[in-house]
Each structure stands twice: as C-alpha cells, then as structure tokens.
Amino acid sequence: FDNPIIKYDAPDPTSGPGDYIFTADGAAMAWDNKVYLYTGHDEQAQGVEGYRMFDFRLWVSEDMVRWENKGAVMRYSDFSWARGDTSTGNANAGQVVERTDRSGNPKFYFYVPLQGGQSDYGISIGVAVADRPEGPFKDARGIPLIFLADTAGTGATHSWRNLDPTVFIDDDGQAYMYWGNKILYWVKLEDDMIHLKGETYTTDSGGVMRDRSFRGVELNVVTGLTDYTEAPYLSKHGDLYYLTYASGFPETISYATSTSPEGPWQYRGVVIDRVPNSDTVHHSLFDFGGASYMTYHNGALPTGGSYRRSTCVDRIYYNADGTLQKLIQTHL
C-alpha cells in the first residue's frame, strides 16, 4: 500500500496533487461492496502540542487502492450539547456501524466521544444517525448516550475516561458497545442502536429525551487485559471474537480473544508495533473482498507528528489457530 493512504485534501487523497491533510483514529466499515473509512482530522499547527480536531472525514474505496475524498460528514458542533471549544475542538475517535431498521431500510449510526453533556471538560459519548453512509448525520437522542457520571465510581476519576467507543453487532442481533481510557467498559444496546439496555427515559414533544436514568443499565468493567490504554475495537473472525486495543504508552496495538463478545478475554500479544513519529496508534480490523485489513495511523507525513497524524492500511493475516500474525507496516 502507498501509505499513508490519506495524504492530500484532494479528490485523490493518496496521490494528489493537493495540500497535506492530517487524519487519525480511522475506523473502516465494509458495506455494499465498498469500504467507508471514517477518520478524525488533525488541524494543529506544526510544532505545537495538543489536539485540534473539529470534524470527521470520510474516504471511500472499491478496491482498497483508490480512495475518494467525501469531505467532512459530521462536526462536533452537530451535537447541541457538545462544549464547542473553538480553540481545540473535540472530534475524537468514533465509529460508524450499519443496521437495517424494522422497515428494512439501512441506517448508519455514528458513535463519537465529545466534550460536554454534563461537565465542560468531561467526555461523554454521543450517537448520530443517517440514512446513507456519507450522511447527513443527526444527533439521534439530543443528549449523550453515555454521560461522564455513568462511569463514576469505577476506579477512574479522570474526565476523559469515556473515550473511543466501538460498537459490534453479534450474529444473534445483540449489539455491544465497548469504550474507555485506562479502564475498559461495555454495555448492551437496544435494537434501535440509540438506547442502552435497561435505560429509562421520557421524551418531550420534539422527541428529545428527558428524565433519563442509567440506574437499570448493567455497566461491565473488563479487567486483566495486559497494558490496556484505550482505543478498543471489537470484531469477529470465524468462531472467535477479537478485542484489539491500544496498549502502553507510547502505544502499540495488542489483542485478546474470546468465544463470547462478553469475554472472558485471553491476551494474545502485540499485533502492531510502535508507529513512526506518533505516540498514539488507533486502529480498526475488518474483512473486505476476501481479505483482512487493519487501519492505523502514524506521523509519517512531512511536518507530521503526534498531533498531525496520517491514516494507513495494511493486510492482516490469521493463523489456523485463530491467532493474528504481526502486521507489517508498509511503505515507511
């Protein structure tokens, strides 16, 4: 692969010509014979520390080689409850999943962690919905799906503990959401993908949720994962479930397997080593066209770095026993 696959803010983001664009936290969705790659967008100035991320970008491919730039498909300001920090932005790592509704129509659900919803600086998780993978996406609830207070009393006091949601729909139709920085949480979702199992609420005349209570929700905490940091991603291959995640700091990608999406999880090792010029690495794991791939980011573009990252993709291979071969980072 000609990594980073996203280099230019141009119709052809891989080969250009155009200005460099810095993207991160990519999560791919294979749907309708295409790959939809959703990324964050780093806008920090060269040599300045701290994240500046205001929108979510979409890149589409039919062959994993040529990518089409679909531009910004959602902004953090599309959520009325988001804090809306104009100096830093808060469009952190999200994921889109597709599910057919009761009428037989495909719906696309975008899960994102954003500042606001309860504490100005605390991270909540929101969900937006669209009829098409390229949007437009609209806040599905009018309030967060997960509030900062929902994970209070779990052993973490830092305000960014609700980062990095990943959503997986099992073969029996049950949807799960995993997320968390330093501590890994999971809950079950209702079939409508925008409510939690056990959540109670009322709605006003405009359909906005009111009087929401988390009291009946079963919040699960995963323990025993080696060096868990953040960025969980839940997937399935064959009969095994795979929980891949960012480990340590500077980060690598490790993984664990289970025979159930609820665990228990068996640690299997590191699948992506440290990446060039970036302390973080965020990923997704997916199948397309009879092959398996992982997206990830690094800081390899000229003027890039930990706050000006770039999205890459490479093949990943499963051994006969279900373990993963270590990913080879190409074109570095």
Short mmCIF file of C-alpha atoms in Angstrom, two decimals:
data_model
loop_
_atom_site.label_atom_id
_atom_site.label_comp_id
_atom_site.label_asym_id
_atom_site.label_seq_id
_atom_site.Cartn_x
_atom_site.Cartn_y
_atom_site.Cartn_z
CA PHE A 1 0.00 0.00 0.00
CA ASP A 2 1.07 3.57 -0.70
CA ASN A 3 0.94 4.53 2.97
CA PRO A 4 -0.18 6.84 4.35
CA ILE A 5 -3.22 6.22 2.13
CA ILE A 6 -4.62 9.63 3.13
CA LYS A 7 -2.05 12.30 2.29
CA TYR A 8 -3.83 15.10 0.44
CA ASP A 9 -7.04 17.04 0.86
CA ALA A 10 -7.82 16.35 -2.78
CA PRO A 11 -10.16 14.19 -4.90
CA ASP A 12 -7.34 11.61 -4.94
CA PRO A 13 -6.12 11.70 -1.33
CA THR A 14 -3.36 9.14 -1.90
CA SER A 15 -1.57 10.59 -4.93
CA GLY A 16 -2.77 14.19 -5.04
CA PRO A 17 -1.94 16.80 -6.06
CA GLY A 18 -3.11 18.91 -3.15
CA ASP A 19 -2.30 20.22 0.29
CA TYR A 20 -1.39 17.75 3.02
CA ILE A 21 -4.23 16.71 5.32
CA PHE A 22 -3.64 15.07 8.68
CA THR A 23 -6.07 12.37 9.77
CA ALA A 24 -6.27 9.96 12.68
CA ASP A 25 -8.36 7.36 14.53
CA GLY A 26 -9.62 5.73 11.35
CA ALA A 27 -12.44 3.17 11.59
CA ALA A 28 -13.47 1.30 8.44
CA MET A 29 -16.90 -0.08 7.56
CA ALA A 30 -17.27 -2.55 4.68
CA TRP A 31 -20.73 -2.15 3.15
CA ASP A 32 -22.30 -2.62 -0.28
CA ASN A 33 -19.00 -3.63 -1.94
CA LYS A 34 -17.19 -0.53 -0.72
CA VAL A 35 -15.04 0.44 2.24
CA TYR A 36 -16.10 3.56 4.11
CA LEU A 37 -13.21 4.91 6.17
CA TYR A 38 -14.16 7.49 8.80
CA THR A 39 -11.32 9.49 10.35
CA GLY A 40 -10.69 12.35 12.68
CA HIS A 41 -8.99 15.45 11.29
CA ASP A 42 -5.88 16.89 12.97
CA GLU A 43 -5.62 20.66 12.45
CA GLN A 44 -2.88 21.52 14.93
CA ALA A 45 -0.11 23.81 13.68
CA GLN A 46 3.32 22.34 13.09
CA GLY A 47 5.42 22.21 16.25
CA VAL A 48 2.51 22.95 18.59
CA GLU A 49 1.33 20.38 21.14
CA GLY A 50 -2.30 19.48 21.81
CA TYR A 51 -5.14 18.21 19.65
CA ARG A 52 -7.23 20.46 17.37
CA MET A 53 -9.97 18.30 15.83
CA PHE A 54 -13.22 19.83 14.61
CA ASP A 55 -14.77 17.42 12.11
CA PHE A 56 -14.98 13.82 10.96
CA ARG A 57 -13.86 12.94 7.43
CA LEU A 58 -14.97 10.14 5.09
CA TRP A 59 -12.91 8.34 2.44
CA VAL A 60 -14.42 5.64 0.19
CA SER A 61 -12.79 2.87 -1.87
CA GLU A 62 -13.97 0.00 -4.04
CA ASP A 63 -10.55 -1.70 -4.25
CA MET A 64 -8.53 -0.57 -1.18
CA VAL A 65 -6.13 1.26 -3.53
CA ARG A 66 -8.01 4.22 -4.99
CA TRP A 67 -9.80 6.39 -2.43
CA GLU A 68 -12.43 9.08 -2.92
CA ASN A 69 -12.47 12.13 -0.66
CA LYS A 70 -16.02 12.70 0.62
CA GLY A 71 -15.02 15.60 2.85
CA ALA A 72 -16.38 16.36 6.31
CA VAL A 73 -19.51 14.32 7.07
CA MET A 74 -20.03 15.47 10.67
CA ARG A 75 -18.74 18.08 13.11
CA TYR A 76 -18.69 18.02 16.90
CA SER A 77 -20.90 21.12 16.78
CA ASP A 78 -23.67 18.99 15.22
CA PHE A 79 -24.37 17.90 18.81
CA SER A 80 -26.12 20.75 20.63
CA TRP A 81 -24.86 19.51 24.00
CA ALA A 82 -21.19 19.38 22.95
CA ARG A 83 -18.98 22.01 24.55
CA GLY A 84 -17.86 23.50 21.26
CA ASP A 85 -14.30 24.50 22.10
CA THR A 86 -13.19 26.68 19.19
CA SER A 87 -9.54 26.59 20.25
CA THR A 88 -9.02 22.82 20.41
CA GLY A 89 -12.08 21.04 19.05
CA ASN A 90 -13.05 17.67 20.38
CA ALA A 91 -13.90 15.45 17.41
CA ASN A 92 -12.27 12.38 18.93
CA ALA A 93 -12.19 8.79 17.67
CA GLY A 94 -15.55 7.44 16.52
CA GLN A 95 -17.02 4.53 14.59
CA VAL A 96 -19.91 4.03 12.16
CA VAL A 97 -21.93 0.80 12.02
CA GLU A 98 -24.83 -0.16 9.76
CA ARG A 99 -28.05 -1.84 10.86
CA THR A 100 -31.29 -2.40 8.98
CA ASP A 101 -34.33 -0.93 10.73
CA ARG A 102 -37.72 -2.59 11.17
CA SER A 103 -38.86 -1.25 7.80
CA GLY A 104 -35.96 -2.96 6.04
CA ASN A 105 -34.01 0.23 5.41
CA PRO A 106 -30.29 0.52 6.20
CA LYS A 107 -29.39 3.02 8.91
CA PHE A 108 -25.92 4.24 9.81
CA TYR A 109 -25.01 5.00 13.41
CA PHE A 110 -22.02 7.20 14.28
CA TYR A 111 -20.71 6.81 17.86
CA VAL A 112 -18.38 9.59 19.00
CA PRO A 113 -16.79 10.84 22.25
CA LEU A 114 -17.21 14.58 22.76
CA GLN A 115 -16.56 17.12 25.48
CA GLY A 116 -19.75 18.30 27.16
CA GLY A 117 -23.13 16.92 28.08
CA GLN A 118 -22.53 17.32 31.80
CA SER A 119 -19.08 18.68 32.62
CA ASP A 120 -17.48 21.21 30.28
CA TYR A 121 -14.24 19.27 30.19
CA GLY A 122 -15.62 15.77 30.69
CA ILE A 123 -16.03 13.32 27.82
CA SER A 124 -19.48 11.97 27.01
CA ILE A 125 -20.42 9.61 24.16
CA GLY A 126 -22.97 10.65 21.54
CA VAL A 127 -24.67 8.81 18.70
CA ALA A 128 -25.82 10.27 15.40
CA VAL A 129 -27.86 8.54 12.68
CA ALA A 130 -28.11 8.84 8.90
CA ASP A 131 -29.90 7.14 6.02
CA ARG A 132 -26.72 6.97 3.96
CA PRO A 133 -23.10 6.22 4.94
CA GLU A 134 -21.99 9.68 3.82
CA GLY A 135 -24.68 11.36 5.92
CA PRO A 136 -26.06 13.81 6.74
CA PHE A 137 -25.79 12.59 10.34
CA LYS A 138 -28.12 13.93 13.02
CA ASP A 139 -27.88 13.61 16.79
CA ALA A 140 -30.20 10.66 17.49
CA ARG A 141 -31.01 11.49 21.13
CA GLY A 142 -30.48 15.17 21.85
CA ILE A 143 -28.42 14.11 24.88
CA PRO A 144 -25.36 11.86 25.32
CA LEU A 145 -25.62 8.09 25.17
CA ILE A 146 -23.01 7.84 27.95
CA PHE A 147 -22.52 10.68 30.45
CA LEU A 148 -19.39 11.25 32.49
CA ALA A 149 -21.35 10.41 35.65
CA ASP A 150 -22.30 6.99 34.27
CA THR A 151 -18.76 5.72 34.81
CA ALA A 152 -18.16 7.40 38.17
CA GLY A 153 -17.16 5.08 40.97
CA THR A 154 -15.41 2.59 38.68
CA GLY A 155 -11.88 3.34 39.82
CA ALA A 156 -11.15 6.16 37.37
CA THR A 157 -11.52 9.85 38.16
CA HIS A 158 -10.01 11.41 35.02
CA SER A 159 -12.52 13.28 32.87
CA TRP A 160 -11.52 11.63 29.57
CA ARG A 161 -12.26 8.05 30.65
CA ASN A 162 -15.18 7.76 28.18
CA LEU A 163 -13.07 7.91 25.02
CA ASP A 164 -13.13 5.65 21.97
CA PRO A 165 -16.47 3.84 21.58
CA THR A 166 -16.56 0.73 19.40
CA VAL A 167 -19.84 -0.98 18.51
CA PHE A 168 -20.30 -4.57 17.35
CA ILE A 169 -23.49 -6.42 16.36
CA ASP A 170 -23.30 -10.14 17.10
CA ASP A 171 -24.79 -12.89 14.94
CA ASP A 172 -27.85 -13.09 17.21
CA GLY A 173 -28.56 -9.39 16.70
CA GLN A 174 -27.36 -8.20 20.10
CA ALA A 175 -25.31 -5.00 19.84
CA TYR A 176 -22.45 -4.24 22.23
CA MET A 177 -20.55 -1.03 22.89
CA TYR A 178 -17.05 -1.13 24.40
CA TRP A 179 -15.14 2.05 25.28
CA GLY A 180 -12.75 3.63 27.73
CA ASN A 181 -9.40 5.20 28.51
CA LYS A 182 -7.38 3.37 31.21
CA ILE A 183 -10.50 1.39 32.15
CA LEU A 184 -12.44 -0.69 29.60
CA TYR A 185 -16.24 -0.66 29.87
CA TRP A 186 -19.04 -2.36 27.94
CA VAL A 187 -22.83 -2.28 27.79
CA LYS A 188 -25.54 -3.82 25.65
CA LEU A 189 -27.52 -1.64 23.24
CA GLU A 190 -31.18 -1.91 22.32
CA ASP A 191 -32.05 -3.00 18.78
CA ASP A 192 -32.65 0.64 17.81
CA MET A 193 -28.91 1.26 18.42
CA ILE A 194 -29.53 4.58 20.19
CA HIS A 195 -30.58 3.40 23.65
CA LEU A 196 -28.91 1.31 26.34
CA LYS A 197 -30.38 -1.91 27.68
CA GLY A 198 -32.00 -1.01 30.99
CA GLU A 199 -32.06 2.74 30.37
CA THR A 200 -35.26 4.58 31.28
CA TYR A 201 -36.40 7.98 29.98
CA THR A 202 -39.25 10.13 28.77
CA THR A 203 -39.38 12.25 25.61
CA ASP A 204 -40.66 15.74 25.02
CA SER A 205 -42.88 16.85 22.13
CA GLY A 206 -39.82 17.22 19.92
CA GLY A 207 -38.60 13.70 20.62
CA VAL A 208 -35.72 14.83 22.83
CA MET A 209 -35.03 12.50 25.74
CA ARG A 210 -35.83 13.74 29.24
CA ASP A 211 -35.57 12.28 32.74
CA ARG A 212 -33.04 9.75 31.58
CA SER A 213 -31.83 7.25 34.19
CA PHE A 214 -28.78 4.97 33.98
CA ARG A 215 -29.76 3.12 37.15
CA GLY A 216 -31.05 -0.02 35.39
CA VAL A 217 -28.13 -0.34 32.96
CA GLU A 218 -25.64 -3.16 33.51
CA LEU A 219 -22.24 -1.47 33.23
CA ASN A 220 -19.44 -4.01 32.85
CA VAL A 221 -15.74 -3.40 33.52
CA VAL A 222 -13.14 -5.59 31.80
CA THR A 223 -10.18 -6.49 33.99
CA GLY A 224 -6.97 -8.40 33.35
CA LEU A 225 -6.07 -7.05 29.91
CA THR A 226 -2.31 -6.60 29.58
CA ASP A 227 -1.26 -2.92 29.33
CA TYR A 228 -4.72 -1.66 28.31
CA THR A 229 -4.67 2.06 27.48
CA GLU A 230 -7.54 2.99 25.13
CA ALA A 231 -8.95 2.53 21.59
CA PRO A 232 -10.78 -0.80 21.88
CA TYR A 233 -12.12 -2.40 18.72
CA LEU A 234 -14.43 -5.43 18.81
CA SER A 235 -14.75 -7.80 15.83
CA LYS A 236 -15.30 -11.46 14.97
CA HIS A 237 -13.49 -13.87 12.64
CA GLY A 238 -14.63 -17.46 12.38
CA ASP A 239 -15.74 -18.60 15.82
CA LEU A 240 -13.53 -16.18 17.76
CA TYR A 241 -14.15 -12.65 18.97
CA TYR A 242 -11.22 -10.24 18.82
CA LEU A 243 -10.67 -7.33 21.17
CA THR A 244 -7.86 -5.21 19.78
CA TYR A 245 -6.73 -2.15 21.73
CA ALA A 246 -4.00 0.44 22.22
CA SER A 247 -1.54 -0.71 24.87
CA GLY A 248 1.15 1.04 26.88
CA PHE A 249 2.50 4.48 26.03
CA PRO A 250 3.88 5.25 23.53
CA GLU A 251 1.20 2.97 22.20
CA THR A 252 1.25 -0.35 20.39
CA ILE A 253 -1.81 -2.41 19.39
CA SER A 254 -2.41 -5.57 21.41
CA TYR A 255 -5.21 -8.08 21.17
CA ALA A 256 -7.16 -10.66 23.12
CA THR A 257 -9.62 -13.35 22.02
CA SER A 258 -12.74 -14.94 23.44
CA THR A 259 -15.52 -17.33 22.46
CA SER A 260 -18.05 -14.68 23.55
CA PRO A 261 -18.37 -10.93 22.93
CA GLU A 262 -18.77 -10.61 26.69
CA GLY A 263 -15.44 -12.29 27.47
CA PRO A 264 -13.54 -13.54 29.37
CA TRP A 265 -10.62 -12.36 27.25
CA GLN A 266 -7.33 -14.18 26.72
CA TYR A 267 -4.38 -11.89 25.99
CA ARG A 268 -2.59 -12.90 22.77
CA GLY A 269 0.15 -10.32 22.28
CA VAL A 270 1.08 -7.26 20.23
CA VAL A 271 -0.16 -7.09 16.64
CA ILE A 272 1.06 -3.58 15.67
CA ASP A 273 4.41 -2.33 16.95
CA ARG A 274 5.15 1.34 17.57
CA VAL A 275 4.46 3.53 14.57
CA PRO A 276 6.74 6.27 13.21
CA ASN A 277 6.58 9.73 14.76
CA SER A 278 3.36 9.31 16.78
CA ASP A 279 2.89 8.41 20.44
CA THR A 280 -0.64 7.11 19.76
CA VAL A 281 -1.95 4.50 17.37
CA HIS A 282 -5.66 3.90 16.78
CA HIS A 283 -6.96 1.17 14.50
CA SER A 284 -9.80 -0.91 13.07
CA LEU A 285 -9.88 -4.56 11.93
CA PHE A 286 -12.16 -5.67 9.10
CA ASP A 287 -12.69 -8.03 6.16
CA PHE A 288 -13.27 -6.92 2.57
CA GLY A 289 -13.13 -8.73 -0.75
CA GLY A 290 -11.94 -11.99 0.79
CA ALA A 291 -9.02 -10.40 2.67
CA SER A 292 -8.47 -8.93 6.13
CA TYR A 293 -7.08 -5.47 6.88
CA MET A 294 -6.19 -3.12 9.71
CA THR A 295 -6.27 0.64 9.54
CA TYR A 296 -3.97 2.62 11.83
CA HIS A 297 -2.29 6.00 11.99
CA ASN A 298 1.26 7.31 12.27
CA GLY A 299 3.05 10.66 11.98
CA ALA A 300 4.98 9.86 8.82
CA LEU A 301 3.95 12.72 6.53
CA PRO A 302 6.31 15.69 6.20
CA THR A 303 5.57 18.11 9.08
CA GLY A 304 3.60 15.31 10.77
CA GLY A 305 3.76 14.17 14.38
CA SER A 306 1.71 13.10 17.38
CA TYR A 307 -0.80 15.92 16.77
CA ARG A 308 -0.59 15.81 12.94
CA ARG A 309 -1.19 12.15 12.15
CA SER A 310 -1.81 10.16 8.98
CA THR A 311 -4.06 7.21 8.18
CA CYS A 312 -2.61 3.94 6.87
CA VAL A 313 -3.91 0.47 5.97
CA ASP A 314 -2.21 -2.91 5.65
CA ARG A 315 -3.15 -6.56 5.31
CA ILE A 316 -3.51 -8.66 8.45
CA TYR A 317 -3.34 -12.46 8.50
CA TYR A 318 -4.97 -15.04 10.76
CA ASN A 319 -3.18 -18.26 11.67
CA ALA A 320 -5.02 -21.58 11.67
CA ASP A 321 -5.35 -21.46 15.47
CA GLY A 322 -7.02 -18.04 15.33
CA THR A 323 -4.02 -16.00 16.42
CA LEU A 324 -3.00 -12.95 14.41
CA GLN A 325 0.29 -12.54 12.63
CA LYS A 326 2.01 -9.27 13.46
CA LEU A 327 1.10 -6.54 10.97
CA ILE A 328 3.88 -5.40 8.65
CA GLN A 329 3.79 -1.62 8.25
CA THR A 330 4.42 -0.99 4.56
CA HIS A 331 5.88 1.91 2.59
CA LEU A 332 7.60 3.52 5.55
#
